[in-house]
Coordinates of C-alpha atoms in Angstrom, one line a residue:
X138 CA 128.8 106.6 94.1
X139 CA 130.1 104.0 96.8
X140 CA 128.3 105.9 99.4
X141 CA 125.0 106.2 98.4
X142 CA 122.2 104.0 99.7
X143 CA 120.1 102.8 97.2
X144 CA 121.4 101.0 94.4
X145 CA 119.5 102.1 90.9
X146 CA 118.7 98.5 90.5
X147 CA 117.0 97.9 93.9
X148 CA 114.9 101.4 92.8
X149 CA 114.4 100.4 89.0
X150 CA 112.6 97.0 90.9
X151 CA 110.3 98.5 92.7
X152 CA 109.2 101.5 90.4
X153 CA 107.9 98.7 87.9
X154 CA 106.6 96.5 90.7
X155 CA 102.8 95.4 90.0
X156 CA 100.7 98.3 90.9
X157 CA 97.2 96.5 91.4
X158 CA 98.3 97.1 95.3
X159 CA 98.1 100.7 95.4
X160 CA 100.0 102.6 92.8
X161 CA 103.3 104.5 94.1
X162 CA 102.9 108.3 93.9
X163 CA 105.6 108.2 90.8
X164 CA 105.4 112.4 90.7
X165 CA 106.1 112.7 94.3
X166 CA 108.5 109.9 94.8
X167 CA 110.5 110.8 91.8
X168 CA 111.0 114.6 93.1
X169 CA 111.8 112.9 96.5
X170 CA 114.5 110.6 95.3
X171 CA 115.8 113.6 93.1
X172 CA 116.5 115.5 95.7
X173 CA 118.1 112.9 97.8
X174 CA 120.6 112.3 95.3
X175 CA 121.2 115.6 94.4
X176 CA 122.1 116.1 98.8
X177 CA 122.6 112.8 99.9
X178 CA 122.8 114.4 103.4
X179 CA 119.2 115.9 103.4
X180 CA 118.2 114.3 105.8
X181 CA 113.9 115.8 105.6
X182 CA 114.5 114.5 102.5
X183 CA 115.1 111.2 103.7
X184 CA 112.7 111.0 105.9
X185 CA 109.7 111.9 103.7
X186 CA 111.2 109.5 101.6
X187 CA 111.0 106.8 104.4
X188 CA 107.4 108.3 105.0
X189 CA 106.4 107.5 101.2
X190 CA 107.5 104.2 101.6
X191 CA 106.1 102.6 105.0
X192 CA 102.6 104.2 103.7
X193 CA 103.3 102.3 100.3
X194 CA 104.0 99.1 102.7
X195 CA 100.5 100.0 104.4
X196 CA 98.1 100.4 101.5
X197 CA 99.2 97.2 100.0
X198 CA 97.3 95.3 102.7
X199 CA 93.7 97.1 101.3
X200 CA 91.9 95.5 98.9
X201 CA 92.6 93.6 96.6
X202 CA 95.4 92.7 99.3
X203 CA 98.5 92.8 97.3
X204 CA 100.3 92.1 100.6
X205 CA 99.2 88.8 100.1
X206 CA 100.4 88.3 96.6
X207 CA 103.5 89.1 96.1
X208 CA 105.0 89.8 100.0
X209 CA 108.3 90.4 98.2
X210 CA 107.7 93.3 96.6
X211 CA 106.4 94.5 100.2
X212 CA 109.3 93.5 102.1
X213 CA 111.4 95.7 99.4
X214 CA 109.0 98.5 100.1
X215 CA 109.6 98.1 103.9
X216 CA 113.4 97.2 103.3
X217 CA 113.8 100.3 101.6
X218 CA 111.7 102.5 104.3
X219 CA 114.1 100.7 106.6
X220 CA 116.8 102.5 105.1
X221 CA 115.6 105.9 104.3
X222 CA 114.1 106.0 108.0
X223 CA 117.4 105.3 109.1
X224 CA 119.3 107.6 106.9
X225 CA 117.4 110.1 108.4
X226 CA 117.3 109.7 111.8
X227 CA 121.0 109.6 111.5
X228 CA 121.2 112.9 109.6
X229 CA 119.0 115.0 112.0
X230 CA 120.7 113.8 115.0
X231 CA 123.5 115.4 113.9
X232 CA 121.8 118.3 112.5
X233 CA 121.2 118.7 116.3
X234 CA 117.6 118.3 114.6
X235 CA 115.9 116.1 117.5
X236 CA 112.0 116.4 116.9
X237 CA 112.5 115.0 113.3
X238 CA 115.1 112.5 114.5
X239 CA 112.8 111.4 116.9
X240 CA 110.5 111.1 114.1
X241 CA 112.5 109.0 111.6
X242 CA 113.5 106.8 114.6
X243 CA 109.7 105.7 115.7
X244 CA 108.5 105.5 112.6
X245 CA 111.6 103.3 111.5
X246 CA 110.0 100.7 114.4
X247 CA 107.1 101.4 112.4
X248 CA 108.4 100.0 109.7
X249 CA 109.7 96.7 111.5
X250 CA 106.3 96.0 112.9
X251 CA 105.0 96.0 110.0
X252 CA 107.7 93.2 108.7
X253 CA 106.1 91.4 111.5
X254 CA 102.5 91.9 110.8
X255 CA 103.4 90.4 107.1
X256 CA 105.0 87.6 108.3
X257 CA 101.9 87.0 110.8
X258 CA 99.7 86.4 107.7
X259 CA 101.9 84.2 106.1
X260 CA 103.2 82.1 109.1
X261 CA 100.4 83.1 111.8
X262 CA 101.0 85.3 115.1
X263 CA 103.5 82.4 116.5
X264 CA 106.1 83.6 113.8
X265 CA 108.7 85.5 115.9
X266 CA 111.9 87.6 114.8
X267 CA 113.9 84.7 113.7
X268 CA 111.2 84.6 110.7
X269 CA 110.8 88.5 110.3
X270 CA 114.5 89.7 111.8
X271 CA 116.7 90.2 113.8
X272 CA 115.3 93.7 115.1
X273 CA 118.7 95.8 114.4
X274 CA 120.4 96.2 117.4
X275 CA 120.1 100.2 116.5
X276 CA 116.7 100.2 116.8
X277 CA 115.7 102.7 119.0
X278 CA 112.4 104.8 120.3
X279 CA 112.5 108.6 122.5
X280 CA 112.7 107.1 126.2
X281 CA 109.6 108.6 127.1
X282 CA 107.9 106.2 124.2
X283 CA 110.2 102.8 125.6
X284 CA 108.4 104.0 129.2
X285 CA 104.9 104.0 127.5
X286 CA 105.4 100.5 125.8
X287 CA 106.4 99.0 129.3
X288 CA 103.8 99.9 131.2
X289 CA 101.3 99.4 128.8
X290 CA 102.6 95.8 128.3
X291 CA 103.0 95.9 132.4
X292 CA 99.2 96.5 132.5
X293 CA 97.8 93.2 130.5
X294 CA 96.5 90.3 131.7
X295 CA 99.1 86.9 131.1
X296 CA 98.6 85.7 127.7
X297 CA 96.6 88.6 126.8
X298 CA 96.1 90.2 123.4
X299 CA 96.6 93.9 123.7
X300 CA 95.0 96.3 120.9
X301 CA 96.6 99.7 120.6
X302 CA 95.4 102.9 118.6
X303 CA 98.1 104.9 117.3
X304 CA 101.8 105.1 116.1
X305 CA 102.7 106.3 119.9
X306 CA 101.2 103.4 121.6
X307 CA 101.3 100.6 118.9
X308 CA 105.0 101.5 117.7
X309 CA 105.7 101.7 121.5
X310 CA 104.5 98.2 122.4
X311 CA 105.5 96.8 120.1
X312 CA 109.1 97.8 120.4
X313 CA 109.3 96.6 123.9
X314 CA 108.0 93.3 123.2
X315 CA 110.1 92.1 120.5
X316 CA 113.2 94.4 120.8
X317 CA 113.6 94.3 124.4
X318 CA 112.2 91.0 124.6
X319 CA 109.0 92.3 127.6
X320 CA 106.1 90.0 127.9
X321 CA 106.3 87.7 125.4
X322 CA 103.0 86.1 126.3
X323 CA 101.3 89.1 124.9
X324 CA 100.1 89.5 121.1
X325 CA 100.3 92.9 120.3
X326 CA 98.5 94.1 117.3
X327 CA 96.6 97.6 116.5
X328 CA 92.6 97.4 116.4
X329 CA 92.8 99.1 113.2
X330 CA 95.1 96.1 111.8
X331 CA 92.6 93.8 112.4
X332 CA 89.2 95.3 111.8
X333 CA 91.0 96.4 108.6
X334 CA 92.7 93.6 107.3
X335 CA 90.7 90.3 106.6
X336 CA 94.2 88.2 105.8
X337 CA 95.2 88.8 109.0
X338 CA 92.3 88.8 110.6
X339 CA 91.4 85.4 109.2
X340 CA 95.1 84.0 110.0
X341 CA 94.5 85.4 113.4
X342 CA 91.5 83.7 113.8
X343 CA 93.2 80.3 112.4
X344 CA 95.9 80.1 115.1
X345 CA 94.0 81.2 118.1
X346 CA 91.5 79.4 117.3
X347 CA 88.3 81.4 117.1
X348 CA 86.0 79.3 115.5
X349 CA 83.8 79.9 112.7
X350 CA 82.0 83.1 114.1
X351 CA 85.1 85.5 113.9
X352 CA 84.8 87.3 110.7
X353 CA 84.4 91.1 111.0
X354 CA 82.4 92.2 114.0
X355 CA 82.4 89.0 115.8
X356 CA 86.2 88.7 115.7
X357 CA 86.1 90.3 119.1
X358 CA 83.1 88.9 120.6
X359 CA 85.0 85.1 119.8
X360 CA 88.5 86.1 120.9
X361 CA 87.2 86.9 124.8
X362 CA 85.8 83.4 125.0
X363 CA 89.6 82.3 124.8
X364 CA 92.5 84.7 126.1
X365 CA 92.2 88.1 128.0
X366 CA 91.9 91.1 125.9
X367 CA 93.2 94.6 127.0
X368 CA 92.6 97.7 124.8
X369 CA 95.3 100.3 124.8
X370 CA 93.4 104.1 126.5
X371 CA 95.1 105.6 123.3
X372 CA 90.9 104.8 122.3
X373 CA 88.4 107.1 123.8
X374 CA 86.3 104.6 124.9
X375 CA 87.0 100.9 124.6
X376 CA 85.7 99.0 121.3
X377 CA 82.6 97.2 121.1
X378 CA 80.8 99.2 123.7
X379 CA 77.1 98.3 124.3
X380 CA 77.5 94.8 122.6
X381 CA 77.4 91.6 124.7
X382 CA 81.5 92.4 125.9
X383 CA 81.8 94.0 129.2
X384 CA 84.6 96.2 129.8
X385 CA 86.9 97.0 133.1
X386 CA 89.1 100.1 133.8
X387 CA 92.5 99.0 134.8
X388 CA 95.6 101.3 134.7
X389 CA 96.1 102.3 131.2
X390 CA 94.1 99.7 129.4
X391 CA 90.5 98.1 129.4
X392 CA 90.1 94.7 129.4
X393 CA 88.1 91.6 129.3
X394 CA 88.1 87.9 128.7
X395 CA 89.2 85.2 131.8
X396 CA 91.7 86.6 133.6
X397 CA 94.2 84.9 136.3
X398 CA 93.9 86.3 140.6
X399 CA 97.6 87.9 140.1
X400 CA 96.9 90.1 136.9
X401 CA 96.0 92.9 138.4
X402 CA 99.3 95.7 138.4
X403 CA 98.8 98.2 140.9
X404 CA 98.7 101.7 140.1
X405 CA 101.9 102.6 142.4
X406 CA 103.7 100.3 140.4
X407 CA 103.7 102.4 136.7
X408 CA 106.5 104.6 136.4
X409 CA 106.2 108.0 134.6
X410 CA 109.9 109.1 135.0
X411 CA 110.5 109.4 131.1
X412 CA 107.4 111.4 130.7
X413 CA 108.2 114.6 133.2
X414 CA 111.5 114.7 131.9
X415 CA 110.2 114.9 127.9
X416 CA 107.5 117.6 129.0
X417 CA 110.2 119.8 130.8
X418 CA 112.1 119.4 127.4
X419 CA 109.1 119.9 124.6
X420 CA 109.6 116.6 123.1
X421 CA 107.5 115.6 120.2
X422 CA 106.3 112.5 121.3
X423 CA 105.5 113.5 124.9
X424 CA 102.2 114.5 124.0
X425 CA 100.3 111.7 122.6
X426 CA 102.0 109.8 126.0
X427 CA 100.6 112.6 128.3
X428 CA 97.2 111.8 126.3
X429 CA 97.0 108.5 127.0
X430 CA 97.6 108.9 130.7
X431 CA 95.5 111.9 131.0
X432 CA 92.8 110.0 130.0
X433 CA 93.7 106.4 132.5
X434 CA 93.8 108.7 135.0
X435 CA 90.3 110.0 133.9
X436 CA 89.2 105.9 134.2
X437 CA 91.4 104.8 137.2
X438 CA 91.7 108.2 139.7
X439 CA 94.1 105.9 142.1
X440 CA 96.6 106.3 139.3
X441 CA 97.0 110.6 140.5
X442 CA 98.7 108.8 143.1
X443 CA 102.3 107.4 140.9
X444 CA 101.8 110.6 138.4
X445 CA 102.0 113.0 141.3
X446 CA 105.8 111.0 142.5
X447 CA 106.4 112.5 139.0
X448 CA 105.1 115.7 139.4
X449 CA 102.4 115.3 136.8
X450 CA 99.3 115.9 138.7
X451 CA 99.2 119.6 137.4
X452 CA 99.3 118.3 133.7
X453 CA 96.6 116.3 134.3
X454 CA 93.4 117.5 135.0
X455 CA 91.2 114.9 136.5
X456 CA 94.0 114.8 139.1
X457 CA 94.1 118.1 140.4
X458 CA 90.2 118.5 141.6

């Protein structure tokens, strides 16, 4: 039918794409594009869908690194998580179904960075949108997420590279770097990414020019010598802790590396209006946020002072001894 999203070419492609990347789950994918076309309007349909896909999109960068061989096949894996993500999101919202919305929308950013992280390996971290993009214009994350990714890019050092943890904080960054156009001095990538990946670790290495010491462990140990490194408090503790790299507390982040007189963002400054206002509503995405502050707050204690404008100190903990 006109309507429908996928055309059974585009699907028959990627079913009989080379599997040595990870195979696709054919039992569970095949039920979950049954029962898409059987209620093109499903919308939880469409977002497991989207689900199946972006982790498809993320296995394929294990080894043997099929990412790496054919990146077409993963752009059609991320094309069509685009799609299904976006289906969904669209579907729930009307459903007056907003947690899941929510969902579908962040994880459709998901998606996108990871169109930019494939790009990176082929082209190197300089490659922007115009290689990857454009970033739809309806690309869009809960406010309360858009409010983590600014101050979290607020709080890095100029021409840092900023590490993040999770989906909240990585998708989060991320999004307000390249669709909103923050900080574009900053590299974002998530630890996990790198310590993960040795394509893009090694093109990482390439273009910032690490030197020959920056495989695996010492990836970290050589990038500090060069730029300003600030890890997302989405960790428990910052990486590397008890090797040669010394780590200090700063709003939201830890960082290291040479940093300039006027990088320092005071704790006043951070605003945490998005946040009350997704707790007094039981948003979804709220919590992994409230996490993440709970815990700079734990690290920085002058930072009670801008959550309590917001009426946060009594959601905090270390703020209200």
């Amino acid at each position: 039918m006109a309507t429908f999203l996928y055309s059974a070419l585009s699907l028959a492609a990627l079913l009989q794409a080379p599997q040595s990347g990870g195979s696709l789950p054919a039992d569970s994918t095949a039920l979950l594009w049954a029962r898409v076309a059987h209620d093109s309007g499903d919308g939880r349909g469409w977002l497991m869908l989207g689900r199946v896909y972006l982790d498809l999109s993320e296995h394929a960068h294990a080894p043997p690194h099929f990412a790496a061989q054919d990146t077409l096949w993963v752009r059609a894996l991320l094309d069509t998580a685009d799609r299904a993500l976006g289906r969904a999101a669209a579907l729930l919202s009307a459903a007056r179904a907003n947690p899941e919305a929510d969902s579908a929308r962040v994880l459709r950013v998901g998606a996108w960075s990871a169109r930019s992280r494939l790009a990176w390996e082929e082209r190197g971290p300089a490659a922007g949108p115009q290689e990857w993009g454009p970033v739809p214009a309806d690309l869009k994350l809960p406010p309360v997420l858009e409010e983590l990714g600014e101050n979290l890019l607020r709080a890095c050092p100029t021409w840092g590279v900023l590490l993040t943890a999770h989906a909240a904080d990585s998708y989060a960054a991320w999004y307000m770097r390249f669709s909103r156009g923050l900080r574009p001095d900053l590299l974002v990538v998530p630890l996990a990414a790198v310590r993960s990946d040795p394509v893009l670790q090694a093109r990482l290495a390439q273009d910032l020019k690490l030197g020959r010491r920056s495989e695996r462990a010492a990836w970290l140990l050589e990038i500090v010598k060069h730029r300003p490194v600030c890890v997302s408090m989405g960790f428990d503790r910052p990486p590397e802790v008890g090797s040669r790299i010394r780590w200090s507390a700063r709003p939201l982040v830890w960082t290291t590396g040479p940093e300039g007189k006027h990088d320092h963002v005071p704790p006043h400054d951070f605003v945490f209006a998005a946040l009350r206002m997704a707790l007094d509503v039981r948003e979804v995405w709220a919590e992994p946020a409230l996490t993440l502050y709970g815990r700079a707050a734990r690290a920085t204690p002058a930072l009670c002072g801008a959550l309590a404008t917001f009426r946060l100190t009594g959601e905090i903990p270390s703020c209200r001894r």
